[in-house]
């Protein structure tokens, strides 16, 4: 391992050590650290210098070094979000701001360039704990797993489920989302279903698709897939408009459609009604997310409770920073139905 990597490793170890020490507690000397960790003067000096630059350790001539960390003060929690415009991200931010108020924590929100590998830059941020929200990941690479688990500040993934040892996350239960959508539609008499895939093909959305198809098959339903073929950065409007026209032309026979996002559901609702297709009289539409956007007050949707996710994140952060034991570090929050006005109860369940 090169000297720079050894220094980074030692810095992480010493940073975590400082987090457990009292303010003004004596900090080991460079010579003591060299003996304890078996590392060179250059490596130890570089790591200690970084602690001093962060204001965590202060040295006095003739007295030694001391921790400068007032434990009774608020912990600094940093929320990192990708820098695209999203009501979903805004909602996550607002809910976490509210949730941390009950704990001795101060929340800072920072937007980063979504095109960069944020995992490679985690150690460039100064915080007691990092909440990484809606990271642009599908499947983590081995080096990204290492960056997460070896970050100087502990990291909680928000909105991404990564069930690997050592990774902390809070996420909506995507398996339950698809099943709850099918249950709601079949309870209302629908068994010819459309699935509007208006999000990029990533692991989280594929999980919803899989659970929806499984539940639909188990319930004896026919599913028509309307795939917008999206990648990150794409827009779904043109494809949704095409699907609406094809429905109006009689190409599809489903009586209810589940959209994998509220945005896609609301776009579809407008496009269908422009073509004279009444919602829900002719076609029922079910969304996903319950994001506070114009038109949501009408849309029946599978709600991923943002407030509960934020509460779980804040509680987990509190336990981590307090060095508590026996708390959950991987949490899947179950969805609930937000029943409004876009799903019709059919008089008699239709048989294909």
CSV table of C-alpha atoms in Angstrom, one decimal:
chain,number,residue,atom,x,y,z
A,1,UNK,CA,0.0,0.0,0.0
A,2,UNK,CA,1.4,3.4,-1.0
A,3,UNK,CA,2.2,6.1,1.6
A,4,UNK,CA,-0.8,8.2,0.6
A,5,UNK,CA,-3.2,5.3,1.0
A,6,UNK,CA,-1.7,4.5,4.5
A,7,UNK,CA,-2.2,8.1,5.5
A,8,UNK,CA,-5.8,8.1,4.3
A,9,UNK,CA,-6.4,4.9,6.3
A,10,UNK,CA,-4.8,6.3,9.4
A,11,UNK,CA,-6.8,9.5,9.1
A,12,UNK,CA,-10.1,7.6,9.0
A,13,UNK,CA,-9.0,5.6,12.1
A,14,UNK,CA,-8.0,8.8,14.0
A,15,UNK,CA,-11.1,10.7,12.9
A,16,UNK,CA,-13.3,7.9,14.4
A,17,UNK,CA,-11.2,7.9,17.5
A,18,UNK,CA,-11.7,11.7,18.0
A,19,UNK,CA,-15.4,11.2,17.6
A,20,UNK,CA,-15.4,9.0,20.7
A,21,UNK,CA,-13.2,11.4,22.8
A,22,UNK,CA,-14.2,14.2,25.0
A,23,UNK,CA,-13.4,17.8,24.3
A,24,UNK,CA,-10.0,18.9,25.6
A,25,UNK,CA,-9.0,15.2,26.2
A,26,UNK,CA,-5.2,14.7,25.6
A,27,UNK,CA,-4.5,13.3,22.1
A,28,UNK,CA,-1.6,10.9,21.5
A,29,UNK,CA,1.7,12.3,20.3
A,30,UNK,CA,3.1,11.5,16.8
A,31,UNK,CA,5.7,9.2,18.4
A,32,UNK,CA,2.9,7.3,20.3
A,33,UNK,CA,0.8,6.9,17.2
A,34,UNK,CA,3.9,5.7,15.2
A,35,UNK,CA,4.4,3.0,17.8
A,36,UNK,CA,0.7,2.1,18.1
A,37,UNK,CA,0.0,1.8,14.3
A,38,UNK,CA,3.5,0.8,13.2
A,39,UNK,CA,3.6,3.6,10.6
A,40,UNK,CA,6.3,6.0,9.5
A,41,UNK,CA,6.8,9.6,10.7
A,42,UNK,CA,5.7,11.0,7.3
A,43,UNK,CA,2.4,9.0,7.3
A,44,UNK,CA,1.4,9.8,10.8
A,45,UNK,CA,2.3,13.5,10.5
A,46,UNK,CA,0.2,13.8,7.4
A,47,UNK,CA,-2.9,12.2,9.1
A,48,UNK,CA,-2.5,14.4,12.2
A,49,UNK,CA,-2.1,17.5,10.1
A,50,UNK,CA,-5.5,16.8,8.4
A,51,UNK,CA,-7.1,16.5,11.9
A,52,UNK,CA,-5.7,19.9,12.8
A,53,UNK,CA,-6.9,21.4,9.5
A,54,UNK,CA,-10.4,20.2,10.3
A,55,UNK,CA,-10.2,21.8,13.7
A,56,UNK,CA,-10.5,18.5,15.6
A,57,UNK,CA,-7.1,18.6,17.3
A,58,UNK,CA,-5.0,21.5,18.5
A,59,UNK,CA,-1.4,21.5,19.6
A,60,UNK,CA,0.3,23.6,22.2
A,61,UNK,CA,4.1,24.0,22.6
A,62,UNK,CA,5.2,22.2,25.8
A,63,UNK,CA,1.8,20.9,26.6
A,64,UNK,CA,0.9,18.4,23.8
A,65,UNK,CA,-2.2,18.0,21.6
A,66,UNK,CA,-5.8,18.0,22.7
A,67,UNK,CA,-9.2,17.2,21.2
A,68,UNK,CA,-11.2,20.3,20.3
A,69,UNK,CA,-14.7,18.8,20.1
A,70,UNK,CA,-17.5,20.0,22.3
A,71,UNK,CA,-19.6,16.8,22.7
A,72,UNK,CA,-22.6,18.7,24.0
A,73,UNK,CA,-22.8,20.8,20.7
A,74,UNK,CA,-24.9,19.7,17.8
A,75,UNK,CA,-23.6,17.1,15.4
A,76,UNK,CA,-23.0,18.2,11.9
A,77,UNK,CA,-25.0,16.1,9.5
A,78,UNK,CA,-24.5,16.6,5.7
A,79,UNK,CA,-27.1,15.6,3.2
A,80,UNK,CA,-25.8,15.1,-0.3
A,81,UNK,CA,-28.2,15.2,-3.2
A,82,UNK,CA,-27.7,15.2,-7.0
A,83,UNK,CA,-28.1,18.6,-8.7
A,84,UNK,CA,-31.2,17.9,-10.9
A,85,UNK,CA,-34.5,19.6,-10.4
A,86,UNK,CA,-36.8,17.2,-8.6
A,87,UNK,CA,-39.9,17.6,-6.4
A,88,UNK,CA,-38.9,14.2,-5.0
A,89,UNK,CA,-35.5,15.5,-3.8
A,90,UNK,CA,-37.0,18.7,-2.4
A,91,UNK,CA,-39.5,16.6,-0.4
A,92,UNK,CA,-36.7,14.4,1.0
A,93,UNK,CA,-34.8,17.5,2.0
A,94,UNK,CA,-37.7,19.2,3.7
A,95,UNK,CA,-38.7,16.0,5.6
A,96,UNK,CA,-35.2,15.4,6.9
A,97,UNK,CA,-34.8,19.0,8.0
A,98,UNK,CA,-38.0,18.5,10.1
A,99,UNK,CA,-36.9,15.1,11.4
A,100,UNK,CA,-33.5,16.1,12.7
A,101,UNK,CA,-34.9,18.9,14.9
A,102,UNK,CA,-35.8,16.4,17.7
A,103,UNK,CA,-32.1,15.4,17.9
A,104,UNK,CA,-28.9,17.3,18.8
A,105,UNK,CA,-28.0,17.6,15.1
A,106,UNK,CA,-27.6,20.4,12.5
A,107,UNK,CA,-28.4,19.5,8.9
A,108,UNK,CA,-26.5,21.0,5.9
A,109,UNK,CA,-27.8,20.2,2.4
A,110,UNK,CA,-25.4,20.2,-0.5
A,111,UNK,CA,-26.1,19.5,-4.2
A,112,UNK,CA,-23.4,17.7,-6.2
A,113,UNK,CA,-22.9,17.2,-9.9
A,114,UNK,CA,-24.9,14.0,-10.7
A,115,UNK,CA,-22.4,13.0,-13.4
A,116,UNK,CA,-19.5,12.4,-10.9
A,117,UNK,CA,-18.9,9.3,-8.9
A,118,UNK,CA,-19.9,10.8,-5.5
A,119,UNK,CA,-18.5,7.8,-3.7
A,120,UNK,CA,-15.0,8.8,-4.7
A,121,UNK,CA,-15.4,12.2,-3.2
A,122,UNK,CA,-17.0,11.3,0.2
A,123,UNK,CA,-13.8,12.0,2.2
A,124,UNK,CA,-13.6,15.5,0.7
A,125,UNK,CA,-16.6,16.6,2.8
A,126,UNK,CA,-16.4,17.6,6.4
A,127,UNK,CA,-19.2,16.3,8.6
A,128,UNK,CA,-19.9,14.0,11.5
A,129,UNK,CA,-22.2,11.9,9.3
A,130,UNK,CA,-23.3,12.0,5.7
A,131,UNK,CA,-26.7,11.2,4.3
A,132,UNK,CA,-26.4,10.3,0.6
A,133,UNK,CA,-29.8,10.8,-1.0
A,134,UNK,CA,-30.9,9.3,-4.3
A,135,UNK,CA,-27.4,8.4,-5.5
A,136,UNK,CA,-27.2,7.6,-9.2
A,137,UNK,CA,-26.4,4.0,-8.7
A,138,UNK,CA,-27.7,0.7,-10.1
A,139,UNK,CA,-25.4,-2.0,-8.7
A,140,UNK,CA,-22.4,-0.9,-6.6
A,141,UNK,CA,-19.0,-1.7,-7.8
A,142,UNK,CA,-16.6,-3.4,-5.3
A,143,UNK,CA,-14.5,-0.2,-5.0
A,144,UNK,CA,-17.7,1.9,-4.3
A,145,UNK,CA,-18.6,-0.6,-1.5
A,146,UNK,CA,-15.2,0.0,0.0
A,147,UNK,CA,-15.5,3.8,-0.3
A,148,UNK,CA,-18.8,3.6,1.5
A,149,UNK,CA,-17.7,1.3,4.3
A,150,UNK,CA,-14.4,3.1,4.8
A,151,UNK,CA,-15.6,6.7,4.6
A,152,UNK,CA,-14.2,8.9,7.3
A,153,UNK,CA,-17.7,10.0,8.2
A,154,UNK,CA,-20.3,7.3,8.5
A,155,UNK,CA,-22.7,7.3,5.6
A,156,UNK,CA,-26.4,6.5,5.4
A,157,UNK,CA,-27.9,5.8,2.0
A,158,UNK,CA,-31.3,7.3,1.6
A,159,UNK,CA,-33.7,6.0,-1.2
A,160,UNK,CA,-31.2,3.3,-2.2
A,161,UNK,CA,-31.4,-0.2,-0.8
A,162,UNK,CA,-28.0,-2.0,-0.7
A,163,UNK,CA,-28.3,-5.1,1.6
A,164,UNK,CA,-24.6,-5.7,2.1
A,165,UNK,CA,-22.8,-6.1,5.3
A,166,UNK,CA,-21.5,-2.7,6.7
A,167,UNK,CA,-23.7,-0.5,4.5
A,168,UNK,CA,-26.4,1.5,6.2
A,169,UNK,CA,-29.6,2.5,4.3
A,170,UNK,CA,-33.2,3.6,4.6
A,171,UNK,CA,-35.4,3.0,1.6
A,172,UNK,CA,-39.0,2.5,0.5
A,173,UNK,CA,-39.8,-1.2,0.1
A,174,UNK,CA,-39.8,-1.5,-3.6
A,175,UNK,CA,-40.9,-5.1,-3.6
A,176,UNK,CA,-44.0,-4.1,-1.7
A,177,UNK,CA,-44.8,-1.2,-4.0
A,178,UNK,CA,-45.6,-3.4,-7.0
A,179,UNK,CA,-47.6,-5.8,-5.0
A,180,UNK,CA,-49.7,-3.1,-3.3
A,181,UNK,CA,-50.4,-1.5,-6.7
A,182,UNK,CA,-51.8,-4.8,-8.0
A,183,UNK,CA,-53.8,-5.4,-4.9
A,184,UNK,CA,-55.5,-2.0,-5.1
A,185,UNK,CA,-56.3,-2.4,-8.8
A,186,UNK,CA,-57.7,-5.9,-8.4
A,187,UNK,CA,-59.7,-5.0,-5.4
A,188,UNK,CA,-61.4,-2.4,-7.6
A,189,UNK,CA,-62.2,-5.1,-10.2
A,190,UNK,CA,-59.4,-4.6,-12.7
A,191,UNK,CA,-57.6,-7.5,-14.2
A,192,UNK,CA,-56.4,-6.1,-17.5
A,193,UNK,CA,-53.5,-3.8,-16.4
A,194,UNK,CA,-51.1,-1.5,-18.1
A,195,UNK,CA,-47.6,-0.8,-16.6
A,196,UNK,CA,-46.2,2.6,-17.7
A,197,UNK,CA,-42.4,2.3,-17.3
A,198,UNK,CA,-41.5,6.0,-17.4
A,199,UNK,CA,-38.3,5.8,-15.3
A,200,UNK,CA,-34.7,4.7,-16.3
A,201,UNK,CA,-34.1,0.9,-16.1
A,202,UNK,CA,-32.2,0.7,-12.8
A,203,UNK,CA,-32.3,-1.8,-10.0
A,204,UNK,CA,-34.9,0.0,-7.9
A,205,UNK,CA,-37.4,0.4,-10.7
A,206,UNK,CA,-36.7,-3.2,-12.0
A,207,UNK,CA,-37.6,-4.4,-8.5
A,208,UNK,CA,-41.0,-2.6,-8.7
A,209,UNK,CA,-41.6,-4.1,-12.2
A,210,UNK,CA,-40.8,-7.6,-11.0
A,211,UNK,CA,-43.0,-7.4,-7.9
A,212,UNK,CA,-45.9,-5.9,-10.0
A,213,UNK,CA,-45.6,-8.7,-12.6
A,214,UNK,CA,-45.4,-11.4,-10.0
A,215,UNK,CA,-48.5,-10.2,-8.1
A,216,UNK,CA,-50.4,-9.7,-11.3
A,217,UNK,CA,-49.6,-13.2,-12.5
A,218,UNK,CA,-50.6,-14.7,-9.2
A,219,UNK,CA,-53.9,-12.8,-9.3
A,220,UNK,CA,-54.7,-14.0,-12.9
A,221,UNK,CA,-54.2,-10.5,-14.5
A,222,UNK,CA,-53.0,-9.6,-18.0
A,223,UNK,CA,-50.3,-7.0,-18.0
A,224,UNK,CA,-49.4,-4.8,-21.0
A,225,UNK,CA,-46.0,-3.1,-20.7
A,226,UNK,CA,-45.6,0.5,-21.9
A,227,UNK,CA,-41.9,1.0,-21.8
A,228,UNK,CA,-40.6,4.5,-22.5
A,229,UNK,CA,-37.1,3.1,-22.9
A,230,UNK,CA,-35.6,5.8,-20.7
A,231,UNK,CA,-32.0,6.4,-19.6
A,232,UNK,CA,-30.8,8.9,-17.0
A,233,UNK,CA,-31.5,12.4,-18.3
A,234,UNK,CA,-34.3,11.3,-20.7
A,235,UNK,CA,-37.8,12.8,-20.7
A,236,UNK,CA,-40.9,10.6,-21.0
A,237,UNK,CA,-43.5,13.0,-22.4
A,238,UNK,CA,-43.2,12.1,-26.1
A,239,UNK,CA,-43.4,8.3,-25.5
A,240,UNK,CA,-46.4,8.8,-23.1
A,241,UNK,CA,-48.1,10.9,-25.7
A,242,UNK,CA,-47.6,8.1,-28.2
A,243,UNK,CA,-49.0,5.4,-25.8
A,244,UNK,CA,-52.0,7.6,-25.2
A,245,UNK,CA,-52.7,7.9,-28.9
A,246,UNK,CA,-52.3,4.1,-29.4
A,247,UNK,CA,-54.7,3.5,-26.6
A,248,UNK,CA,-57.2,5.9,-28.2
A,249,UNK,CA,-56.8,4.0,-31.5
A,250,UNK,CA,-57.9,0.8,-29.7
A,251,UNK,CA,-54.5,-1.0,-29.7
A,252,UNK,CA,-54.6,-1.6,-25.9
A,253,UNK,CA,-57.4,-3.1,-23.9
A,254,UNK,CA,-56.3,-2.5,-20.3
A,255,UNK,CA,-58.8,-0.8,-17.9
A,256,UNK,CA,-56.3,0.5,-15.4
A,257,UNK,CA,-52.7,1.6,-15.7
A,258,UNK,CA,-50.0,1.8,-13.1
A,259,UNK,CA,-47.2,4.4,-13.7
A,260,UNK,CA,-43.9,3.9,-11.9
A,261,UNK,CA,-43.8,7.6,-11.0
A,262,UNK,CA,-46.3,10.3,-10.1
A,263,UNK,CA,-44.9,12.5,-12.8
A,264,UNK,CA,-45.4,10.0,-15.5
A,265,UNK,CA,-48.9,9.3,-14.2
A,266,UNK,CA,-49.9,13.0,-14.3
A,267,UNK,CA,-48.4,13.4,-17.8
A,268,UNK,CA,-50.4,10.4,-18.9
A,269,UNK,CA,-53.6,11.7,-17.3
A,270,UNK,CA,-53.3,14.9,-19.2
A,271,UNK,CA,-52.5,13.2,-22.5
A,272,UNK,CA,-55.4,10.7,-22.3
A,273,UNK,CA,-57.9,13.4,-21.4
A,274,UNK,CA,-56.7,15.6,-24.3
A,275,UNK,CA,-57.7,12.7,-26.5
A,276,UNK,CA,-61.1,12.5,-24.9
A,277,UNK,CA,-60.4,9.4,-22.7
A,278,UNK,CA,-62.0,10.1,-19.4
A,279,UNK,CA,-60.1,9.3,-16.2
A,280,UNK,CA,-61.3,7.2,-14.3
A,281,UNK,CA,-64.5,6.6,-16.2
A,282,UNK,CA,-62.8,5.0,-19.2
A,283,UNK,CA,-59.3,4.4,-17.8
A,284,UNK,CA,-58.1,4.2,-14.2
A,285,UNK,CA,-54.6,5.6,-13.5
A,286,UNK,CA,-52.5,4.8,-10.4
A,287,UNK,CA,-49.3,6.7,-9.6
A,288,UNK,CA,-46.3,6.0,-7.4
A,289,UNK,CA,-44.5,8.2,-4.9
A,290,UNK,CA,-47.1,10.7,-3.6
A,291,UNK,CA,-44.7,13.6,-4.4
A,292,UNK,CA,-46.2,17.1,-3.7
A,293,UNK,CA,-46.6,18.4,-7.3
A,294,UNK,CA,-49.5,20.1,-9.1
A,295,UNK,CA,-52.2,17.7,-9.8
A,296,UNK,CA,-51.3,15.2,-7.0
A,297,UNK,CA,-54.4,16.1,-5.1
A,298,UNK,CA,-56.4,14.2,-7.7
A,299,UNK,CA,-54.1,11.2,-8.3
A,300,UNK,CA,-54.5,7.9,-6.5
A,301,UNK,CA,-51.0,6.8,-5.8
A,302,UNK,CA,-48.9,4.3,-3.9
A,303,UNK,CA,-47.4,6.4,-1.2
A,304,UNK,CA,-43.8,5.9,-0.1
A,305,UNK,CA,-44.0,7.8,3.2
A,306,UNK,CA,-41.2,10.5,3.0
A,307,UNK,CA,-41.8,11.6,6.5
A,308,UNK,CA,-41.3,8.1,7.9
A,309,UNK,CA,-38.1,7.6,5.8
A,310,UNK,CA,-36.8,10.9,7.1
A,311,UNK,CA,-37.6,9.9,10.7
A,312,UNK,CA,-35.8,6.5,10.2
A,313,UNK,CA,-32.7,8.3,8.8
A,314,UNK,CA,-32.6,10.9,11.6
A,315,UNK,CA,-33.0,8.2,14.3
A,316,UNK,CA,-30.3,6.0,12.7
A,317,UNK,CA,-28.0,9.0,12.5
A,318,UNK,CA,-28.6,9.7,16.2
A,319,UNK,CA,-27.8,6.2,17.2
A,320,UNK,CA,-24.6,6.1,15.1
A,321,UNK,CA,-23.3,9.4,16.4
A,322,UNK,CA,-24.1,8.3,20.0
A,323,UNK,CA,-22.3,5.0,19.5
A,324,UNK,CA,-25.4,3.1,20.6
A,325,UNK,CA,-26.0,-0.6,20.1
A,326,UNK,CA,-28.8,-2.8,19.0
A,327,UNK,CA,-30.4,-0.5,16.4
A,328,UNK,CA,-31.3,-1.4,12.8
A,329,UNK,CA,-28.9,-0.2,10.1
A,330,UNK,CA,-30.9,-1.4,7.1
A,331,UNK,CA,-34.5,-0.2,7.0
A,332,UNK,CA,-37.2,-0.8,4.3
A,333,UNK,CA,-40.2,1.4,4.8
A,334,UNK,CA,-43.5,-0.2,3.6
A,335,UNK,CA,-45.7,1.8,1.2
A,336,UNK,CA,-49.3,2.8,1.9
A,337,UNK,CA,-52.2,3.7,-0.5
A,338,UNK,CA,-53.2,7.4,-1.0
A,339,UNK,CA,-56.7,6.9,-2.4
A,340,UNK,CA,-58.0,9.8,-4.3
A,341,UNK,CA,-60.0,10.1,-7.6
A,342,UNK,CA,-58.3,8.4,-10.5
A,343,UNK,CA,-59.1,4.7,-9.9
A,344,UNK,CA,-62.6,3.5,-10.6
A,345,UNK,CA,-64.4,0.6,-9.0
A,346,UNK,CA,-65.7,-1.6,-11.8
A,347,UNK,CA,-69.2,-2.9,-11.3
A,348,UNK,CA,-68.1,-6.5,-12.0
A,349,UNK,CA,-64.6,-7.8,-12.2
A,350,UNK,CA,-63.8,-8.2,-15.9
A,351,UNK,CA,-62.7,-11.6,-17.2
A,352,UNK,CA,-60.2,-11.8,-20.1
